[in-house]
PDB file of C-alpha atoms and ligand atoms in Angstrom:
ATOM      1  CA  MET A 144     282.141 142.754 -15.498  1.00 98.00           C
ATOM      2  CA  VAL A 145     285.036 143.453 -12.289  1.00 98.00           C
ATOM      3  CA  SER A 146     283.803 144.506  -9.310  1.00 99.00           C
ATOM      4  CA  VAL A 147     287.433 144.695  -6.479  1.00 99.00           C
ATOM      5  CA  VAL A 148     285.738 145.332  -2.980  1.00 99.00           C
ATOM      6  CA  PHE A 149     287.737 147.898  -0.380  1.00 99.00           C
ATOM      7  CA  PRO A 150     288.100 147.127   2.939  1.00 98.00           C
ATOM      8  CA  ALA A 151     289.020 150.758   4.631  1.00 98.00           C
ATOM      9  CA  ALA A 152     287.173 149.379   8.132  1.00 98.00           C
ATOM     10  CA  GLY A 153     290.291 149.197   9.872  1.00 98.00           C
ATOM     11  CA  LYS A 154     291.521 151.208  12.906  1.00 96.00           C
ATOM     12  CA  GLY A 155     295.343 152.056  12.132  1.00 96.00           C
ATOM     13  CA  ARG A 156     296.253 151.299  15.489  1.00 97.00           C
ATOM     14  CA  ARG A 157     300.165 150.965  14.005  1.00 98.00           C
ATOM     15  CA  MET A 158     299.904 153.828  12.382  1.00 98.00           C
ATOM     16  CA  GLY A 159     299.152 155.912  15.044  1.00 96.00           C
ATOM     17  CA  ALA A 160     297.171 159.202  13.510  1.00 95.00           C
ATOM     18  CA  ARG A 161     294.262 160.379  15.404  1.00 93.00           C
ATOM     19  CA  LYS A 162     291.512 158.611  12.552  1.00 95.00           C
ATOM     20  CA  ASN A 163     291.500 155.622  10.169  1.00 97.00           C
ATOM     21  CA  LYS A 164     294.319 156.320   8.153  1.00 98.00           C
ATOM     22  CA  VAL A 165     293.101 155.409   4.789  1.00 98.00           C
ATOM     23  CA  LEU A 166     291.916 159.233   5.270  1.00 98.00           C
ATOM     24  CA  LEU A 167     295.394 160.275   5.394  1.00 98.00           C
ATOM     25  CA  GLU A 168     297.015 162.875   2.531  1.00 98.00           C
ATOM     26  CA  ILE A 169     299.139 161.563   0.760  1.00 98.00           C
ATOM     27  CA  GLY A 170     299.858 164.732  -1.927  1.00 97.00           C
ATOM     28  CA  LYS A 171     296.851 166.186  -0.160  1.00 96.00           C
ATOM     29  CA  VAL A 172     294.713 163.322  -1.397  1.00 97.00           C
ATOM     30  CA  PRO A 173     293.547 161.411   1.205  1.00 98.00           C
ATOM     31  CA  MET A 174     295.684 157.656   0.685  1.00 98.00           C
ATOM     32  CA  LEU A 175     291.931 156.253  -0.292  1.00 98.00           C
ATOM     33  CA  VAL A 176     290.899 158.117  -2.944  1.00 98.00           C
ATOM     34  CA  HIS A 177     294.801 157.377  -4.228  1.00 98.00           C
ATOM     35  CA  THR A 178     293.754 153.619  -4.235  1.00 98.00           C
ATOM     36  CA  MET A 179     290.149 154.689  -5.569  1.00 98.00           C
ATOM     37  CA  ARG A 180     291.254 156.172  -8.495  1.00 98.00           C
ATOM     38  CA  ARG A 181     293.874 154.299  -9.699  1.00 98.00           C
ATOM     39  CA  PHE A 182     291.741 150.975 -10.239  1.00 98.00           C
ATOM     40  CA  SER A 183     288.930 153.513 -11.608  1.00 98.00           C
ATOM     41  CA  LYS A 184     292.294 154.226 -14.501  1.00 98.00           C
ATOM     42  CA  SER A 185     292.162 150.649 -15.467  1.00 98.00           C
ATOM     43  CA  PRO A 186     289.102 150.132 -18.660  1.00 98.00           C
ATOM     44  CA  GLN A 187     288.692 146.366 -17.006  1.00 98.00           C
ATOM     45  CA  VAL A 188     287.161 147.473 -13.779  1.00 98.00           C
ATOM     46  CA  ASP A 189     283.271 148.501 -13.717  1.00 98.00           C
ATOM     47  CA  PHE A 190     282.940 149.001  -9.536  1.00 98.00           C
ATOM     48  CA  LEU A 191     283.854 149.490  -6.433  1.00 99.00           C
ATOM     49  CA  VAL A 192     282.771 148.813  -3.110  1.00 99.00           C
ATOM     50  CA  VAL A 193     284.267 150.627  -0.685  1.00 99.00           C
ATOM     51  CA  VAL A 194     283.524 148.914   2.969  1.00 99.00           C
ATOM     52  CA  VAL A 195     284.519 151.287   6.155  1.00 98.00           C
ATOM     53  CA  GLY A 196     284.251 152.194  10.097  1.00 98.00           C
ATOM     54  CA  ALA A 197     279.797 152.123  10.734  1.00 98.00           C
ATOM     55  CA  ASP A 198     280.162 155.441  11.894  1.00 98.00           C
ATOM     56  CA  GLU A 199     282.098 156.791   9.270  1.00 98.00           C
ATOM     57  CA  VAL A 200     280.096 155.839   6.029  1.00 98.00           C
ATOM     58  CA  ALA A 201     278.440 159.330   6.203  1.00 98.00           C
ATOM     59  CA  ASP A 202     281.558 161.365   6.195  1.00 98.00           C
ATOM     60  CA  ILE A 203     283.168 158.844   3.684  1.00 98.00           C
ATOM     61  CA  SER A 204     279.783 159.382   1.211  1.00 98.00           C
ATOM     62  CA  ALA A 205     280.061 162.811   2.006  1.00 98.00           C
ATOM     63  CA  MET A 206     283.974 163.084   1.039  1.00 98.00           C
ATOM     64  CA  LEU A 207     284.029 161.067  -2.309  1.00 98.00           C
ATOM     65  CA  LYS A 208     281.394 163.190  -3.466  1.00 98.00           C
ATOM     66  CA  LEU A 209     283.756 165.855  -3.695  1.00 97.00           C
ATOM     67  CA  VAL A 210     286.292 163.250  -5.261  1.00 97.00           C
ATOM     68  CA  SER A 211     285.758 162.841  -9.662  1.00 96.00           C
ATOM     69  CA  GLY A 212     287.072 160.205 -12.529  1.00 95.00           C
ATOM     70  CA  LEU A 213     285.762 157.403 -10.045  1.00 98.00           C
ATOM     71  CA  LYS A 214     283.494 154.467 -11.655  1.00 98.00           C
ATOM     72  CA  PRO A 215     280.232 153.304 -10.054  1.00 98.00           C
ATOM     73  CA  TYR A 216     280.579 152.600  -6.481  1.00 98.00           C
ATOM     74  CA  ARG A 217     278.866 152.230  -3.265  1.00 98.00           C
ATOM     75  CA  VAL A 218     279.754 152.658   0.421  1.00 98.00           C
ATOM     76  CA  VAL A 219     279.366 150.042   3.232  1.00 98.00           C
ATOM     77  CA  ALA A 220     279.897 149.245   6.766  1.00 98.00           C
ATOM     78  CA  GLY A 221     282.195 146.928   8.100  1.00 98.00           C
ATOM     79  CA  GLY A 222     282.962 144.186  11.023  1.00 98.00           C
ATOM     80  CA  SER A 223     286.044 144.377  13.272  1.00 98.00           C
ATOM     81  CA  GLU A 224     287.711 141.803  11.354  1.00 98.00           C
ATOM     82  CA  ARG A 225     289.174 142.397   7.880  1.00 98.00           C
ATOM     83  CA  GLN A 226     287.568 139.200   6.701  1.00 98.00           C
ATOM     84  CA  TYR A 227     284.009 140.320   8.150  1.00 98.00           C
ATOM     85  CA  SER A 228     284.866 143.669   6.674  1.00 98.00           C
ATOM     86  CA  ILE A 229     284.884 141.923   2.797  1.00 98.00           C
ATOM     87  CA  ALA A 230     281.689 139.764   3.695  1.00 98.00           C
ATOM     88  CA  ASN A 231     280.137 142.861   4.500  1.00 98.00           C
ATOM     89  CA  GLY A 232     281.511 144.179   1.407  1.00 98.00           C
ATOM     90  CA  LEU A 233     280.726 141.066  -0.673  1.00 98.00           C
ATOM     91  CA  LYS A 234     276.975 141.762  -0.213  1.00 98.00           C
ATOM     92  CA  VAL A 235     276.035 144.129  -2.328  1.00 98.00           C
ATOM     93  CA  VAL A 236     278.501 142.905  -5.507  1.00 98.00           C
ATOM     94  CA  PRO A 237     276.657 143.265  -8.076  1.00 98.00           C
ATOM     95  CA  GLU A 238     275.415 139.802  -9.425  1.00 97.00           C
ATOM     96  CA  ALA A 239     277.431 140.694 -12.904  1.00 98.00           C
ATOM     97  CA  SER A 240     280.367 140.360 -12.026  1.00 98.00           C
ATOM     98  CA  ASP A 241     282.156 137.988 -13.131  1.00 98.00           C
ATOM     99  CA  VAL A 242     285.555 138.295 -11.650  1.00 98.00           C
ATOM    100  CA  ILE A 243     285.778 139.839  -7.826  1.00 99.00           C
ATOM    101  CA  LEU A 244     288.790 141.672  -7.029  1.00 99.00           C
ATOM    102  CA  VAL A 245     290.253 142.505  -2.519  1.00 99.00           C
ATOM    103  CA  HIS A 246     292.252 144.926  -2.125  1.00 99.00           C
ATOM    104  CA  ASP A 247     293.601 146.981   0.814  1.00 98.00           C
ATOM    105  CA  ALA A 248     292.105 150.711   0.610  1.00 98.00           C
ATOM    106  CA  ALA A 249     296.004 150.852   2.554  1.00 98.00           C
ATOM    107  CA  ARG A 250     297.691 150.406  -0.942  1.00 98.00           C
ATOM    108  CA  PRO A 251     297.517 152.738  -3.124  1.00 98.00           C
ATOM    109  CA  PHE A 252     300.245 151.839  -5.535  1.00 98.00           C
ATOM    110  CA  VAL A 253     299.275 149.074  -6.684  1.00 98.00           C
ATOM    111  CA  SER A 254     299.824 148.812 -10.456  1.00 98.00           C
ATOM    112  CA  LEU A 255     297.865 149.082 -13.223  1.00 98.00           C
ATOM    113  CA  LYS A 256     300.049 146.268 -14.415  1.00 98.00           C
ATOM    114  CA  THR A 257     299.387 144.132 -12.269  1.00 98.00           C
ATOM    115  CA  ILE A 258     295.656 145.119 -11.417  1.00 98.00           C
ATOM    116  CA  GLU A 259     295.175 143.758 -15.002  1.00 98.00           C
ATOM    117  CA  GLY A 260     297.666 141.189 -14.488  1.00 98.00           C
ATOM    118  CA  VAL A 261     295.423 139.904 -11.635  1.00 99.00           C
ATOM    119  CA  ILE A 262     292.187 140.235 -13.366  1.00 98.00           C
ATOM    120  CA  GLU A 263     293.349 138.304 -16.423  1.00 98.00           C
ATOM    121  CA  THR A 264     294.459 135.393 -14.428  1.00 98.00           C
ATOM    122  CA  ALA A 265     291.490 135.154 -12.047  1.00 98.00           C
ATOM    123  CA  ARG A 266     289.351 135.098 -14.799  1.00 98.00           C
ATOM    124  CA  ARG A 267     291.505 132.364 -16.660  1.00 98.00           C
ATOM    125  CA  ASP A 268     292.569 129.947 -14.034  1.00 98.00           C
ATOM    126  CA  GLY A 269     289.818 131.392 -11.310  1.00 98.00           C
ATOM    127  CA  GLY A 270     292.270 133.078  -8.243  1.00 98.00           C
ATOM    128  CA  ALA A 271     294.818 134.973  -8.377  1.00 98.00           C
ATOM    129  CA  ILE A 272     296.854 137.218  -6.212  1.00 98.00           C
ATOM    130  CA  ALA A 273     299.561 140.277  -6.326  1.00 98.00           C
ATOM    131  CA  ALA A 274     303.496 138.693  -4.297  1.00 98.00           C
ATOM    132  CA  VAL A 275     306.360 139.559  -5.606  1.00 98.00           C
ATOM    133  CA  PRO A 276     309.345 137.195  -4.088  1.00 98.00           C
ATOM    134  CA  ALA A 277     310.963 137.457  -0.717  1.00 97.00           C
ATOM    135  CA  LYS A 278     313.300 139.354  -0.606  1.00 95.00           C
ATOM    136  CA  ASN A 279     314.792 137.943   3.710  1.00 96.00           C
ATOM    137  CA  THR A 280     315.741 134.451   4.239  1.00 96.00           C
ATOM    138  CA  ILE A 281     312.207 133.252   6.620  1.00 96.00           C
ATOM    139  CA  LYS A 282     312.135 130.812   8.951  1.00 97.00           C
ATOM    140  CA  PHE A 283     310.312 128.271  11.244  1.00 97.00           C
ATOM    141  CA  VAL A 284     310.631 129.609  14.745  1.00 98.00           C
ATOM    142  CA  ASP A 285     309.302 127.637  18.076  1.00 98.00           C
ATOM    143  CA  ALA A 286     307.080 129.158  20.764  1.00 98.00           C
ATOM    144  CA  GLU A 287     310.960 129.864  22.380  1.00 98.00           C
ATOM    145  CA  GLY A 288     312.726 131.584  20.130  1.00 98.00           C
ATOM    146  CA  THR A 289     314.667 128.672  18.402  1.00 98.00           C
ATOM    147  CA  VAL A 290     314.690 128.300  15.277  1.00 98.00           C
ATOM    148  CA  VAL A 291     312.950 125.158  13.283  1.00 98.00           C
ATOM    149  CA  ARG A 292     313.848 125.196   9.826  1.00 97.00           C
ATOM    150  CA  THR A 293     314.475 127.736   6.788  1.00 97.00           C
ATOM    151  CA  PRO A 294     312.723 127.236   3.854  1.00 97.00           C
ATOM    152  CA  ALA A 295     313.729 127.589   0.225  1.00 97.00           C
ATOM    153  CA  ARG A 296     313.517 131.347  -0.216  1.00 96.00           C
ATOM    154  CA  SER A 297     313.169 130.259  -3.927  1.00 95.00           C
ATOM    155  CA  GLU A 298     309.990 128.914  -3.073  1.00 96.00           C
ATOM    156  CA  LEU A 299     308.758 131.973  -0.868  1.00 97.00           C
ATOM    157  CA  TRP A 300     306.586 134.664  -2.335  1.00 98.00           C
ATOM    158  CA  GLU A 301     305.245 138.072  -0.616  1.00 97.00           C
ATOM    159  CA  VAL A 302     301.712 138.344  -0.811  1.00 98.00           C
ATOM    160  CA  GLN A 303     299.939 141.359  -1.293  1.00 98.00           C
ATOM    161  CA  THR A 304     296.777 142.756  -3.074  1.00 98.00           C
ATOM    162  CA  PRO A 305     294.817 142.808  -5.152  1.00 99.00           C
ATOM    163  CA  GLN A 306     293.439 139.056  -4.660  1.00 99.00           C
ATOM    164  CA  GLY A 307     290.378 138.108  -7.708  1.00 98.00           C
ATOM    165  CA  PHE A 308     288.703 135.324  -7.924  1.00 98.00           C
ATOM    166  CA  ARG A 309     285.746 133.615 -10.019  1.00 98.00           C
ATOM    167  CA  ARG A 310     282.675 135.380  -9.049  1.00 98.00           C
ATOM    168  CA  GLU A 311     281.090 132.239  -7.634  1.00 98.00           C
ATOM    169  CA  ILE A 312     284.479 130.382  -6.243  1.00 98.00           C
ATOM    170  CA  LEU A 313     285.362 133.707  -3.992  1.00 98.00           C
ATOM    171  CA  LEU A 314     281.968 133.806  -2.605  1.00 98.00           C
ATOM    172  CA  ARG A 315     281.728 129.871  -1.280  1.00 98.00           C
ATOM    173  CA  ALA A 316     285.358 130.414  -0.576  1.00 98.00           C
ATOM    174  CA  TYR A 317     283.777 133.266   2.149  1.00 98.00           C
ATOM    175  CA  GLU A 318     280.257 130.699   3.030  1.00 98.00           C
ATOM    176  CA  GLN A 319     282.114 128.118   3.743  1.00 98.00           C
ATOM    177  CA  ALA A 320     284.851 130.325   6.185  1.00 98.00           C
ATOM    178  CA  GLU A 321     281.639 130.869   8.006  1.00 97.00           C
ATOM    179  CA  ARG A 322     280.288 127.759   8.546  1.00 98.00           C
ATOM    180  CA  ASP A 323     283.723 126.556   9.631  1.00 98.00           C
ATOM    181  CA  GLY A 324     284.717 129.763  12.339  1.00 98.00           C
ATOM    182  CA  PHE A 325     288.015 130.109  10.307  1.00 98.00           C
ATOM    183  CA  LEU A 326     289.549 133.119  10.170  1.00 98.00           C
ATOM    184  CA  GLY A 327     291.905 133.585   8.190  1.00 97.00           C
ATOM    185  CA  THR A 328     294.811 136.031   6.944  1.00 96.00           C
ATOM    186  CA  ASP A 329     294.176 137.209   3.558  1.00 97.00           C
ATOM    187  CA  ASP A 330     291.375 135.863   0.824  1.00 98.00           C
ATOM    188  CA  SER A 331     293.227 133.380  -0.694  1.00 98.00           C
ATOM    189  CA  GLY A 332     293.215 131.223   2.341  1.00 98.00           C
ATOM    190  CA  LEU A 333     289.769 130.740   2.573  1.00 98.00           C
ATOM    191  CA  VAL A 334     289.602 129.150  -1.292  1.00 98.00           C
ATOM    192  CA  GLU A 335     292.782 127.389  -0.695  1.00 98.00           C
ATOM    193  CA  ARG A 336     290.990 125.576   2.002  1.00 97.00           C
ATOM    194  CA  LEU A 337     288.265 124.962  -0.586  1.00 97.00           C
ATOM    195  CA  GLY A 338     290.753 123.306  -2.992  1.00 96.00           C
ATOM    196  CA  VAL A 339     290.727 125.686  -5.590  1.00 97.00           C
ATOM    197  CA  PRO A 340     293.786 126.414  -6.954  1.00 97.00           C
ATOM    198  CA  VAL A 341     295.552 130.557  -7.135  1.00 98.00           C
ATOM    199  CA  LYS A 342     298.405 131.619  -9.219  1.00 98.00           C
ATOM    200  CA  VAL A 343     300.597 134.426  -7.875  1.00 98.00           C
ATOM    201  CA  VAL A 344     301.154 137.601 -10.177  1.00 98.00           C
ATOM    202  CA  GLU A 345     304.049 139.118  -9.604  1.00 98.00           C
ATOM    203  CA  SER A 346     303.607 141.964  -8.832  1.00 98.00           C
ATOM    204  CA  ASP A 347     306.904 145.299  -7.322  1.00 98.00           C
ATOM    205  CA  GLY A 348     307.858 146.399  -3.937  1.00 96.00           C
ATOM    206  CA  ARG A 349     306.129 149.768  -4.518  1.00 97.00           C
ATOM    207  CA  ASN A 350     302.379 147.844  -3.421  1.00 98.00           C
ATOM    208  CA  ILE A 351     303.458 148.494   0.057  1.00 98.00           C
ATOM    209  CA  LYS A 352     300.998 148.108   2.698  1.00 98.00           C
ATOM    210  CA  VAL A 353     300.505 151.229   4.194  1.00 98.00           C
ATOM    211  CA  THR A 354     300.943 150.520   7.576  1.00 98.00           C
ATOM    212  CA  THR A 355     303.162 153.172   9.969  1.00 98.00           C
ATOM    213  CA  PRO A 356     304.836 156.518  10.151  1.00 98.00           C
ATOM    214  CA  GLU A 357     307.903 155.837   8.287  1.00 98.00           C
ATOM    215  CA  ASP A 358     305.024 154.304   5.753  1.00 98.00           C
ATOM    216  CA  MET A 359     303.716 157.662   5.476  1.00 98.00           C
ATOM    217  CA  ILE A 360     307.729 158.961   4.345  1.00 98.00           C
ATOM    218  CA  VAL A 361     307.708 156.617   1.384  1.00 98.00           C
ATOM    219  CA  ALA A 362     304.276 156.874  -0.441  1.00 98.00           C
ATOM    220  CA  GLU A 363     305.098 160.424  -0.085  1.00 98.00           C
ATOM    221  CA  ALA A 364     308.155 159.531  -1.932  1.00 97.00           C
ATOM    222  CA  PHE A 365     306.749 157.452  -3.881  1.00 97.00           C
ATOM    223  CA  LEU A 366     303.893 159.304  -4.888  1.00 97.00           C
ATOM    224  CA  LYS A 367     306.526 162.902  -6.165  1.00 96.00           C
ATOM    225  CA  GLU A 368     308.388 160.156  -8.147  1.00 94.00           C
ATOM    226  CA  GLU A 369     305.660 159.513 -10.070  1.00 92.00           C
ATOM    227  CA  LEU A 370     304.025 163.211 -10.283  1.00 89.00           C
ATOM    228  CA  LYS A 371     307.771 163.981 -12.215  1.00 89.00           C
ATOM    229  CA  GLY A 372     307.040 161.522 -14.268  1.00 81.00           C
ATOM    230  CA  LYS A 373     304.572 162.197 -15.449  1.00 80.00           C
ATOM    231  CA  PHE A 374     305.631 165.731 -16.088  1.00 75.00           C
ATOM    232  CA  ARG A 375     308.814 164.735 -18.277  1.00 80.00           C
ATOM    233  CA  LYS A 376     306.160 162.063 -20.456  1.00 78.00           C
ATOM    234  CA  LYS A 377     303.539 166.034 -20.584  1.00 77.00           C
ATOM    235  CA  LEU A 378     307.368 167.842 -21.945  1.00 79.00           C
ATOM    236  CA  ARG A 379     308.186 165.149 -24.186  1.00 80.00           C
ATOM    237  CA  ASN A 380     304.751 165.008 -25.410  1.00 78.00           C
ATOM    238  CA  HIS A 381     304.626 169.192 -25.983  1.00 73.00           C
TER     239      HIS A 381
HETATM  240  N1  LIG B 527     290.078 146.376   7.796  1.00 57.04           N
HETATM  241  C1  LIG B 527     288.732 146.873   7.442  1.00 57.04           C
HETATM  242  N2  LIG B 527     288.496 146.015   8.812  1.00 57.04           N
HETATM  243  C2  LIG B 527     288.808 145.894   9.434  1.00 57.04           C
HETATM  244  C3  LIG B 527     290.379 145.275   9.427  1.00 57.04           C
HETATM  245  C4  LIG B 527     290.807 145.838   8.824  1.00 57.04           C
HETATM  246  O1  LIG B 527     288.063 146.696   6.342  1.00 57.04           O
HETATM  247  N3  LIG B 527     287.976 145.223  10.324  1.00 57.04           N
HETATM  248  C5  LIG B 527     291.018 146.805   6.306  1.00 57.04           C
HETATM  249  C6  LIG B 527     291.686 148.131   6.898  1.00 57.04           C
HETATM  250  O2  LIG B 527     291.584 149.782   6.613  1.00 57.04           O
HETATM  251  C7  LIG B 527     292.871 148.176   5.342  1.00 57.04           C
HETATM  252  C8  LIG B 527     292.845 146.313   5.874  1.00 57.04           C
HETATM  253  O3  LIG B 527     291.894 145.974   5.782  1.00 57.04           O
HETATM  254  O4  LIG B 527     292.976 148.859   4.498  1.00 57.04           O
HETATM  255  C9  LIG B 527     294.852 145.753   5.914  1.00 57.04           C
HETATM  256  O5  LIG B 527     294.235 146.142   7.166  1.00 57.04           O
HETATM  257  P1  LIG B 527     295.586 146.714   8.136  1.00 57.04           P
HETATM  258  O6  LIG B 527     296.968 147.199   7.511  1.00 57.04           O
HETATM  259  O7  LIG B 527     295.713 146.235   9.123  1.00 57.04           O
HETATM  260  O8  LIG B 527     295.523 148.171   9.038  1.00 57.04           O
HETATM  261  P2  LIG B 527     294.427 148.657  10.345  1.00 57.04           P
HETATM  262  O9  LIG B 527     294.299 146.911  10.606  1.00 57.04           O
HETATM  263  O10 LIG B 527     293.210 150.315   9.382  1.00 57.04           O
HETATM  264  O11 LIG B 527     295.457 148.469  11.038  1.00 57.04           O
HETATM  265  P3  LIG B 527     295.828 148.267  12.662  1.00 57.04           P
HETATM  266  O12 LIG B 527     296.175 146.813  12.295  1.00 57.04           O
HETATM  267  O13 LIG B 527     297.091 149.058  12.468  1.00 57.04           O
HETATM  268  O14 LIG B 527     295.045 148.729  12.811  1.00 57.04           O
HETATM  269 MG1  LIG B 528     294.938 145.382  11.413  1.00 57.04          MG
END
């Protein structure tokens, strides 16, 4: 079975809204619900764990009760850092999960192809992360603002979520990080420390992490276009 942990316990400071950005609506539906529905559409996904602020558990649980079309889920409290939130989520992942995915609740436009690609690759190879080839040239820069060197763009990928791993690998990575007091910026980073190889699954540019107010404009546009596509399909099938 496959379980997905959704870190959603951030404060959304860069969004500057008065509430957790994952509760902001895109086309009248909260971002978190869009994200959970995407994963619920995959027959390969069995269980969802939503990690929210300790003071949000009751309200978000009540809100989700009104939502249809979701796989079985649990809502738990997170921590002060994304990594701590995920660690809390992992505690309630069913033991029967052979593969666990972690996906930012703030990435509501992930495709089914990416979700299932990450699941398949994680199951086969142990670890898999969604990513896109870097669009921009990226440079190493020192503390004085001087360029140190320019890595070849062809070797650079921008990583996203979902990031998926065989259960025992991910749990071991989190235990080791906790023992070492290591704080990473993604889950793969914790697994890489174990020396376990992680594969890249090519994703697409729609899988943005909604971070700033401008991203909300882009999100509304993506949704509008998707709905148009769905409507056209319906007409064709009539
Ligand atoms: N997250 C979390 N627990 C935290 C911090 C972040 O679960 N302590 C989650 C966020 O809710 C989000 C994802 O991790 O879904 C990615 O984090 P980010 O985009 O940085 O969201 P926020 O931390 O909420 O935003 P900001 O950094 O602007 O405050
Ligand atoms: Mg953050």
